Short mmCIF file of C-alpha atoms and ligand atoms in Angstrom, two decimals:
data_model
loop_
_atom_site.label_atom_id
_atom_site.label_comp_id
_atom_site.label_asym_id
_atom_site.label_seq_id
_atom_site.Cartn_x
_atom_site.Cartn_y
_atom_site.Cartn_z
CA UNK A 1 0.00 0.00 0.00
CA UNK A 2 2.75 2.23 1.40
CA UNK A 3 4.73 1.56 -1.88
CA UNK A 4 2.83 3.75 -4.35
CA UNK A 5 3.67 6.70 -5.91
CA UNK A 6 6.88 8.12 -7.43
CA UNK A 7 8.71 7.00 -4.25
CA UNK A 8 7.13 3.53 -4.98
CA UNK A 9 8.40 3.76 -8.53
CA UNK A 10 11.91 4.70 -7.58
CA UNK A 11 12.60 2.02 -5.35
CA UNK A 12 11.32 -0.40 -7.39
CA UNK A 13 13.30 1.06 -10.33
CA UNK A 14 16.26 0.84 -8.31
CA UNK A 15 15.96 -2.65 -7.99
CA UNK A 16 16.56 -2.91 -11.82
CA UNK A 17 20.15 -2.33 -10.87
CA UNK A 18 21.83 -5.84 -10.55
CA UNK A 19 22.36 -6.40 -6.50
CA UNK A 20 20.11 -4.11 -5.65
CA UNK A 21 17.19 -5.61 -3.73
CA UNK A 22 14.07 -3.81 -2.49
CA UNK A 23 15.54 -3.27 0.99
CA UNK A 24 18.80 -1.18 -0.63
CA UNK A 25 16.81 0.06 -2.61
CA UNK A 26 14.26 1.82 -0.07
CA UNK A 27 17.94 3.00 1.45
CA UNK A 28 19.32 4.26 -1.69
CA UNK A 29 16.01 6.16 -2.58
CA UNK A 30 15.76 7.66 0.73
CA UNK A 31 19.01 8.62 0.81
CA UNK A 32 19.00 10.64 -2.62
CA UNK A 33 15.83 12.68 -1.78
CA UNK A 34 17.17 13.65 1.66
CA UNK A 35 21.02 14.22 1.54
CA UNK A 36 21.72 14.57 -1.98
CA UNK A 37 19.23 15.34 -4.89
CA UNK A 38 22.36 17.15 -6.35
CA UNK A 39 23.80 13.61 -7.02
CA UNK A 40 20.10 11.74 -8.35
CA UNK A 41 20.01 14.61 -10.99
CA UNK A 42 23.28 13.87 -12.10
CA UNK A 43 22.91 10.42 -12.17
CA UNK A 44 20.23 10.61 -14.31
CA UNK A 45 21.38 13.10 -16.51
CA UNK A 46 24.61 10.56 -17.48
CA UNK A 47 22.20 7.64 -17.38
CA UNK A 48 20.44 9.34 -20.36
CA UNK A 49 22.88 10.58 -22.18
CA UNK A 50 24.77 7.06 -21.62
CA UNK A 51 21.71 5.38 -22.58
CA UNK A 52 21.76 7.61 -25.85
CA UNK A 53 24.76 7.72 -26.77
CA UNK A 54 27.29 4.79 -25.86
CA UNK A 55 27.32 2.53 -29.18
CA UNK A 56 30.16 -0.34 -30.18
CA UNK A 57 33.60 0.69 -31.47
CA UNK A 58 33.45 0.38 -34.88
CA UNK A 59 36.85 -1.35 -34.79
CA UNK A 60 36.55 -3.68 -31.73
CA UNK A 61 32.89 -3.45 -30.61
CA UNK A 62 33.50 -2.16 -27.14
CA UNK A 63 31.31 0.72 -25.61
CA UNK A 64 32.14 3.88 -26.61
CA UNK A 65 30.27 7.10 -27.27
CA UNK A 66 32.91 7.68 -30.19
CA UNK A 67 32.96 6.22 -33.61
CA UNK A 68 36.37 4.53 -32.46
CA UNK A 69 37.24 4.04 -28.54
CA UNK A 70 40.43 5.74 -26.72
CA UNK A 71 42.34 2.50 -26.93
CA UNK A 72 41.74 1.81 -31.14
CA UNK A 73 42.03 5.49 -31.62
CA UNK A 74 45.52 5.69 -29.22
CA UNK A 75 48.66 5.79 -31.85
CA UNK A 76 51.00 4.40 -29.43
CA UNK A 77 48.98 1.11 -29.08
CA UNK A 78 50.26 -1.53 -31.01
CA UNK A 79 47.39 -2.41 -33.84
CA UNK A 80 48.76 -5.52 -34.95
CA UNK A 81 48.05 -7.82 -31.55
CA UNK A 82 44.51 -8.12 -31.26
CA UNK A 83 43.04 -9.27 -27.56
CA UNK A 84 40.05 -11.17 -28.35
CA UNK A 85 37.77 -10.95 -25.21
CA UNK A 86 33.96 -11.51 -24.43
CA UNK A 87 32.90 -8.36 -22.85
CA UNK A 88 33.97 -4.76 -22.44
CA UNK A 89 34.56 -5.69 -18.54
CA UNK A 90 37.02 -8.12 -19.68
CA UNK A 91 39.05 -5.17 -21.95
CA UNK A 92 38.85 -3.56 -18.41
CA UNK A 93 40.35 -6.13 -16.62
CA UNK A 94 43.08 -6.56 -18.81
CA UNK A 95 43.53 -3.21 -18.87
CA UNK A 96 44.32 -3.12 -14.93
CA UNK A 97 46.46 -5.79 -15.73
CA UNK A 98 48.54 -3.37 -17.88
CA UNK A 99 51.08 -5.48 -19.34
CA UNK A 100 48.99 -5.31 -22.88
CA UNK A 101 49.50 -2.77 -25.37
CA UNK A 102 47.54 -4.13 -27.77
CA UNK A 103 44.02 -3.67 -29.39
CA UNK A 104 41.15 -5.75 -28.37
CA UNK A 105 38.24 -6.82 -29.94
CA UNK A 106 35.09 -7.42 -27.94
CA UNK A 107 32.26 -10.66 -28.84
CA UNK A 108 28.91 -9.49 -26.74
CA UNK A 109 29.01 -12.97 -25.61
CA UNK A 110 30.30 -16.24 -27.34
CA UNK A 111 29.20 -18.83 -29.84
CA UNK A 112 26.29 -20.81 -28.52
CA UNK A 113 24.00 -22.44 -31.83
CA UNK A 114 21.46 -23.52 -29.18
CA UNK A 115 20.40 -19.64 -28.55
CA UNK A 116 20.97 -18.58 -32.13
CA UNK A 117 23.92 -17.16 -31.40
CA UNK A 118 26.63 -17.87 -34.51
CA UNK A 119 29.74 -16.32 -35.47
CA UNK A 120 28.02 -13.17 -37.41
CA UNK A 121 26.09 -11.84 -33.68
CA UNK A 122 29.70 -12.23 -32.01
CA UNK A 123 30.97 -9.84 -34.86
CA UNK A 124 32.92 -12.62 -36.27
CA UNK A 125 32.85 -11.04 -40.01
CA UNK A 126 33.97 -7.62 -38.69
CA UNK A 127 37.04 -9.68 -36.88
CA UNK A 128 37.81 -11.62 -40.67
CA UNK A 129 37.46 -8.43 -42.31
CA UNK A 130 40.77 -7.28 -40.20
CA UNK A 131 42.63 -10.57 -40.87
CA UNK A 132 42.08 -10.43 -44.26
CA UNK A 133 43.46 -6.60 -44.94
CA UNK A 134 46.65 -8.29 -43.28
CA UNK A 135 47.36 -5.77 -40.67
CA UNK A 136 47.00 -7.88 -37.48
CA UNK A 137 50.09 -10.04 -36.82
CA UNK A 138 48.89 -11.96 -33.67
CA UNK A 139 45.43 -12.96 -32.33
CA UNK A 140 45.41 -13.26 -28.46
CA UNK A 141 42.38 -15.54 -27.01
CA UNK A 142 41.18 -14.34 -23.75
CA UNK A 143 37.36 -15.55 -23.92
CA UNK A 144 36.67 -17.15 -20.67
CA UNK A 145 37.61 -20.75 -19.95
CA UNK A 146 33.84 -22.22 -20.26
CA UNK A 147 32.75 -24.65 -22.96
CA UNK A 148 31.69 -22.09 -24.97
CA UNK A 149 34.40 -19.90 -24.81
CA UNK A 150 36.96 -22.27 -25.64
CA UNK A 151 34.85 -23.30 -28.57
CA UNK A 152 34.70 -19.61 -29.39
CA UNK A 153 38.04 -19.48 -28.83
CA UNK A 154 38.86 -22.53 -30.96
CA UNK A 155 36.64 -21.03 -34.00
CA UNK A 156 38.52 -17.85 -34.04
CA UNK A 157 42.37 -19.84 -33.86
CA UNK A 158 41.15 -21.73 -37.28
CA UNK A 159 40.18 -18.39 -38.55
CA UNK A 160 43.52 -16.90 -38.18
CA UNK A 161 44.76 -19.77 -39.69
CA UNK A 162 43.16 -19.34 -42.40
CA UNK A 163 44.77 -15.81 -43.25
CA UNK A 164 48.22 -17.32 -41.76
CA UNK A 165 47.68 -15.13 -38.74
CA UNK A 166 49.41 -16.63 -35.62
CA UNK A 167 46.73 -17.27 -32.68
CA UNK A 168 47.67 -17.64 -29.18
CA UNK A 169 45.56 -18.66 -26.29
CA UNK A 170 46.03 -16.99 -22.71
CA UNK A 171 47.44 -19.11 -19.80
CA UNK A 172 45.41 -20.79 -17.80
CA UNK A 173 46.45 -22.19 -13.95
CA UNK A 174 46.71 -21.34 -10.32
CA UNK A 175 45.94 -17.25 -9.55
CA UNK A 176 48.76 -15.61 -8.53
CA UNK A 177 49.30 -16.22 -4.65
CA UNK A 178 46.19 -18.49 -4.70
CA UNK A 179 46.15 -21.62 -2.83
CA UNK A 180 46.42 -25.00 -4.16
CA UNK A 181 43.76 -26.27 -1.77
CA UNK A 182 41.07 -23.61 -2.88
CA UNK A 183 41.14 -24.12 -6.74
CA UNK A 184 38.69 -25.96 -8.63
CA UNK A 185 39.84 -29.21 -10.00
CA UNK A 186 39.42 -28.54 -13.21
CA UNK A 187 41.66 -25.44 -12.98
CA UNK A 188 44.56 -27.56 -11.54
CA UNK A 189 44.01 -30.27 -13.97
CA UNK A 190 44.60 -27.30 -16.44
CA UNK A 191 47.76 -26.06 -14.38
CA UNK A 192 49.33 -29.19 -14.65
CA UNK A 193 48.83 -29.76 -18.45
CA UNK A 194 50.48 -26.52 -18.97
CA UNK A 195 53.45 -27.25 -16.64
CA UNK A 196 56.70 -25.45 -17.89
CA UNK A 197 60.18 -26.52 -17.27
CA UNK A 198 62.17 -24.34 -14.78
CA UNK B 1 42.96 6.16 -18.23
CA UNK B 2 40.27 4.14 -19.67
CA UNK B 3 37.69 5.65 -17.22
CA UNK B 4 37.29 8.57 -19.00
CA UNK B 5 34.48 9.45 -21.24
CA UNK B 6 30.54 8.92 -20.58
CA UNK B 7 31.10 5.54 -19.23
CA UNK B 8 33.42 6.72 -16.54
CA UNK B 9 31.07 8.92 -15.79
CA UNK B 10 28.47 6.63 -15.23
CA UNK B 11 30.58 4.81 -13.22
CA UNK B 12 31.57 7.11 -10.87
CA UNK B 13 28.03 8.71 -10.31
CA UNK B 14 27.19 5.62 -9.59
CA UNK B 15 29.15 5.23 -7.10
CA UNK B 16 27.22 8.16 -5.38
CA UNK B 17 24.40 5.50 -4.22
CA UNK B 18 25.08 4.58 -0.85
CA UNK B 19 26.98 0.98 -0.36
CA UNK B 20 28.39 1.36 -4.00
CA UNK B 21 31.69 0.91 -4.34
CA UNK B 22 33.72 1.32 -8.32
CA UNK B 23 33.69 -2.43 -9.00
CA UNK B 24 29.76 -2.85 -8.15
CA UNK B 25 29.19 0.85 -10.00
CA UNK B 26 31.37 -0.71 -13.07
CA UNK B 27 28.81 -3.87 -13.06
CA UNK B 28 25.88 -1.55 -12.84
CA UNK B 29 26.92 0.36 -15.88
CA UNK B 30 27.78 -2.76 -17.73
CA UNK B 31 24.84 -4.05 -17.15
CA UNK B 32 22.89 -1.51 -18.09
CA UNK B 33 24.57 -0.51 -21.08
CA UNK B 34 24.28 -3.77 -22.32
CA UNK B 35 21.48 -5.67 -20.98
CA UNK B 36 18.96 -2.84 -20.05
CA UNK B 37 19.09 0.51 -21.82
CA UNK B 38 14.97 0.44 -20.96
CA UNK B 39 15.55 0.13 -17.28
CA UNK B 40 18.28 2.97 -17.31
CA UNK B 41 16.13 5.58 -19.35
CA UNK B 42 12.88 4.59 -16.75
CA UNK B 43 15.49 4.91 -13.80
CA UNK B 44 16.66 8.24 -15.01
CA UNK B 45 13.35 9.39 -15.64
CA UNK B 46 12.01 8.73 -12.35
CA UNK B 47 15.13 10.07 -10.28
CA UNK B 48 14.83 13.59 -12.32
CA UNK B 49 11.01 13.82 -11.36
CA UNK B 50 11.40 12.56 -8.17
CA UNK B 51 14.02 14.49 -7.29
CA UNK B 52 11.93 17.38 -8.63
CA UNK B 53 8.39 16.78 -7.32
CA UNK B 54 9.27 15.04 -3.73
CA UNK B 55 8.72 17.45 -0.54
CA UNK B 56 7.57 17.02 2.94
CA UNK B 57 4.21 16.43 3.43
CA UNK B 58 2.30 19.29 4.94
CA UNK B 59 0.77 17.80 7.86
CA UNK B 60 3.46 15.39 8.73
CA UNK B 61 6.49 15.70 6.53
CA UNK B 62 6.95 12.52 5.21
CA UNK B 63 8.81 12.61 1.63
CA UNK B 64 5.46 12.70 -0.77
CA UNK B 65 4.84 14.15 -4.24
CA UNK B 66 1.40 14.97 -2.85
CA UNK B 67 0.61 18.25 -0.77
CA UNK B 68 -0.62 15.52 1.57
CA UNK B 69 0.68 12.16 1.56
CA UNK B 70 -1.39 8.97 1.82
CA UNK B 71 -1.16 7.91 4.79
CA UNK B 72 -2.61 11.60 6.10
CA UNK B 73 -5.26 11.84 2.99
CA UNK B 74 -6.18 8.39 4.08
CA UNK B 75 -9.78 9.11 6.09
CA UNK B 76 -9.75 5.92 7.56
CA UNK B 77 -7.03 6.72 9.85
CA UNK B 78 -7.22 7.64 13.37
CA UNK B 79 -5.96 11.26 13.15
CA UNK B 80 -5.67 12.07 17.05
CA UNK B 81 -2.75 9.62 17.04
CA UNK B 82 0.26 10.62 15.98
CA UNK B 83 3.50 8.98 15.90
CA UNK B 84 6.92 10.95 15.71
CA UNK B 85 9.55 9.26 13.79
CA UNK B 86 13.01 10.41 13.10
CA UNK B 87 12.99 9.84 9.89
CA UNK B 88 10.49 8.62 6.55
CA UNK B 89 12.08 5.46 6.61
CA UNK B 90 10.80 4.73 9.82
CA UNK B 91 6.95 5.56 8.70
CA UNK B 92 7.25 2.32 6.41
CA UNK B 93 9.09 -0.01 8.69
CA UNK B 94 5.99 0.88 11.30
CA UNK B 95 3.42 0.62 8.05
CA UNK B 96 4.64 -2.80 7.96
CA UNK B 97 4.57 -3.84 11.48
CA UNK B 98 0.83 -2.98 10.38
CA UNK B 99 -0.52 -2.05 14.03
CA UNK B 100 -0.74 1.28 13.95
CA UNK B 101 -3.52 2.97 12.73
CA UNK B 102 -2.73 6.35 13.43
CA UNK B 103 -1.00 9.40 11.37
CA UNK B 104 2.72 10.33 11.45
CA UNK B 105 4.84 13.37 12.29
CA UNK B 106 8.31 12.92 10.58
CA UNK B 107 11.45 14.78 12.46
CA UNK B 108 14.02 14.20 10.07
CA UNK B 109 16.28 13.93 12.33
CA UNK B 110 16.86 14.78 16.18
CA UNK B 111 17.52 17.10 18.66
CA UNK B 112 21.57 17.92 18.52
CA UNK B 113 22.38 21.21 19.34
CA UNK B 114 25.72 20.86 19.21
CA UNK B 115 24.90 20.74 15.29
CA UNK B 116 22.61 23.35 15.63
CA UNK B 117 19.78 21.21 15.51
CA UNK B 118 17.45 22.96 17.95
CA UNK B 119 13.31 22.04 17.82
CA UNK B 120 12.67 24.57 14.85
CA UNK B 121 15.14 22.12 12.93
CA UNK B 122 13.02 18.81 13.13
CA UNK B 123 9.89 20.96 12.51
CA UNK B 124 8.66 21.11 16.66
CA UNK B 125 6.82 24.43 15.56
CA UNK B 126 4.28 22.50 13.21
CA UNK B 127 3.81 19.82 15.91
CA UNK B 128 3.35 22.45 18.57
CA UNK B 129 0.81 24.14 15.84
CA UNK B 130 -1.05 20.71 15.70
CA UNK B 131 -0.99 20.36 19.74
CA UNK B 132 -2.37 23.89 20.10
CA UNK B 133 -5.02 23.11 17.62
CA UNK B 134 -6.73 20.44 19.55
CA UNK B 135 -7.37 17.58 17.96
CA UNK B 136 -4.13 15.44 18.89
CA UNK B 137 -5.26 12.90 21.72
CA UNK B 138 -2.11 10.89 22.08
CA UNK B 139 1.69 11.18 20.79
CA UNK B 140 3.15 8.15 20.30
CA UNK B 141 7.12 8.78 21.15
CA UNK B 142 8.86 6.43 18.20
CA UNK B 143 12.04 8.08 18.59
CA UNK B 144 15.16 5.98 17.98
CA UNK B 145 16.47 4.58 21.67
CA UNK B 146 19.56 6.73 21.04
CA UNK B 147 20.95 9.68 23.21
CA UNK B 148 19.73 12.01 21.08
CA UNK B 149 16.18 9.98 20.03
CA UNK B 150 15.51 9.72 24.19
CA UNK B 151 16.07 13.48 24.49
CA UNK B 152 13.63 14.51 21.67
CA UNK B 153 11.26 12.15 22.93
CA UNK B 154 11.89 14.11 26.39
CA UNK B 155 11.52 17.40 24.78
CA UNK B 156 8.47 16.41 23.23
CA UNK B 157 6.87 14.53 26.05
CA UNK B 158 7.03 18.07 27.81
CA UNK B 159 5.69 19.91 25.36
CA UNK B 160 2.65 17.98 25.05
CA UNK B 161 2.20 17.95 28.39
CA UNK B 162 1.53 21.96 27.84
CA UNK B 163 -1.18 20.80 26.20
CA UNK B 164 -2.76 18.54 28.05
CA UNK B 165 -2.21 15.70 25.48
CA UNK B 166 -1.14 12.44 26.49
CA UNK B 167 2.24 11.12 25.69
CA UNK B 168 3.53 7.87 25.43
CA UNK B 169 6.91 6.09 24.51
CA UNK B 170 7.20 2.45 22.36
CA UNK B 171 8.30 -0.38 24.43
CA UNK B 172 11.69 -1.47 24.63
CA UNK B 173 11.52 -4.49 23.07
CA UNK B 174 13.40 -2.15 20.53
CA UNK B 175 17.05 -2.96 21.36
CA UNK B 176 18.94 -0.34 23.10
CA UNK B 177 20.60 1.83 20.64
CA UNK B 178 19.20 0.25 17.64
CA UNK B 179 17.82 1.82 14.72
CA UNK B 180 14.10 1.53 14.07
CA UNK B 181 14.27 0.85 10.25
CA UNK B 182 16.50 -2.21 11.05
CA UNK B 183 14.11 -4.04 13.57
CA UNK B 184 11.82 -6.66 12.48
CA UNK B 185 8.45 -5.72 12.07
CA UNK B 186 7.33 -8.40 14.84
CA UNK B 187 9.81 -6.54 17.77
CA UNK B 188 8.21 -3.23 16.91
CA UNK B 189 4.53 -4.36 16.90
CA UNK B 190 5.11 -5.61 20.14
CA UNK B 191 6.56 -2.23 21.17
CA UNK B 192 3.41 -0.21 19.84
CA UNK B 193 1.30 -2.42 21.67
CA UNK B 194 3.78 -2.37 24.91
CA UNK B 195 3.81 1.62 25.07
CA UNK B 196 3.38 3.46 27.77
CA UNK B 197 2.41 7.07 28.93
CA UNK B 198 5.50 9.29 30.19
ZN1 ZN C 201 37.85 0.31 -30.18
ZN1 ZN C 202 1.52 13.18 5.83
#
């Protein structure tokens, strides 16, 4: 009953955010139309203009409100290596990482037949187009270690292959200063297959 | 470096919500971008208006788009009861302990003079106004069981006894300085009904 009204419809708008449930919600809500409207307004004016105007690369489909993202459009970077990942988190990631300096080139997902979902709605053809005008010398794998990715993953390698593009697939094993005892078996079975001599 | 642009914005006014921290902002903005675009143009929507159209209520200032909010519009209500809260958030966790019957009268806040937060502050005047006026038969003293919340409820107490109106504080089956909002709805009922006159 209490629940109606726009305060009703902002908390339960709120809860659209991902781990946000009605009880942060009701705290968030309150706490933006009593300490700091300021920061709701502002919020919502970059959720609209984010909503508007954030589209793909058109180079390597991240999110971007440009026609090409700070990292294609950034001379120093080194065009030729091209980070294939799933999702614009993951260019993130390896960003914080900073050891690439590389391009990257994002999927929105990975191959899965059983939702539709081929190699043209993972931007596959946009990906060929680059291997084919010859200008990428390596093609670094870094979709996630699920089925799917690795089949992803595996599609892409006999891509490059056919262009005579070397592919290389990112190391997988025990997390830095992780614990033996904590990681998944299927990790460690992993870590041991790609044992290197010392 | 790479959170620059409209996305880094998003991120970190995001991070204005309260318990949002960059790396659950970051998913919220993925997530949006991607996934919902809908829920981010309602969200923004609905912060802009209510951020715009939310006051106090006249009578009891509760946050409410209306001149009067619902639970004071609502005729079926036992008007000569009123309950002081500290804050709005309060009104719904006693809404759902669904006992009271009565109206509200919404502090924001307590007394804290050291903050210069004397009884004009958390709106005593209009409460006085609606003692003087007659028609209050009982204040309900919902104050949080802090310092501060016991010496409002003091100052309050005393000021309806001016008026010849009785004055009564929730049990304390309300655990000593605990918040109101965060007590189950079953604790407070039984503090409503355990109330006495002070
Ligand atoms: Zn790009
Ligand atoms: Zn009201």
């Amino acid at each position: 009953m209490i629940r109606q009204g726009l305060l009703g419809q902002l908390i339960s708008d709120l809860c659209a955010l991902p781990g946000v449930g009605p009880k942060s919600a009701q705290r968030m809500a309150f706490y933006l139309l009593q300490r700091d409207r300021g920061g709701a307004i502002r919020l919502a004016e970059t959720l609209l203009s984010a909503s508007k105007k954030i589209a793909y690369c058109e180079q390597c489909r991240t999110l971007t409100e440009d026609k090409l993202c700070r990292l294609c459009a950034d001379k120093s970077r080194d065009s030729s290596m091209v980070c294939v990942v799933e999702s614009p988190a993951d260019v993130w990631a390896v960003e914080q990482a900073a050891t690439f300096k590389g391009v990257y080139f994002v999927l929105h997902g990975h191959l899965s037949p059983l939702d539709g979902i081929g190699p043209e709605e993972i931007g596959l053809n946009l990906l060929e187009n680059r291997l084919a005008a010859g200008d990428v010398g390596e093609i670094i794998l870094a979709t996630n270690s699920t089925v799917e990715g690795e089949a992803t993953a595996h599609l892409i390698a006999e891509m490059a292959k056919k262009y005579q593009v070397k592919a290389t697939r990112i190391a997988h094993g025990v997390p830095m200063g992780g614990e033996l005892e904590y990681i998944d078996s299927g990790t460690l079975s992993h870590a041991f297959n790609g044992r290197r001599q010392v």
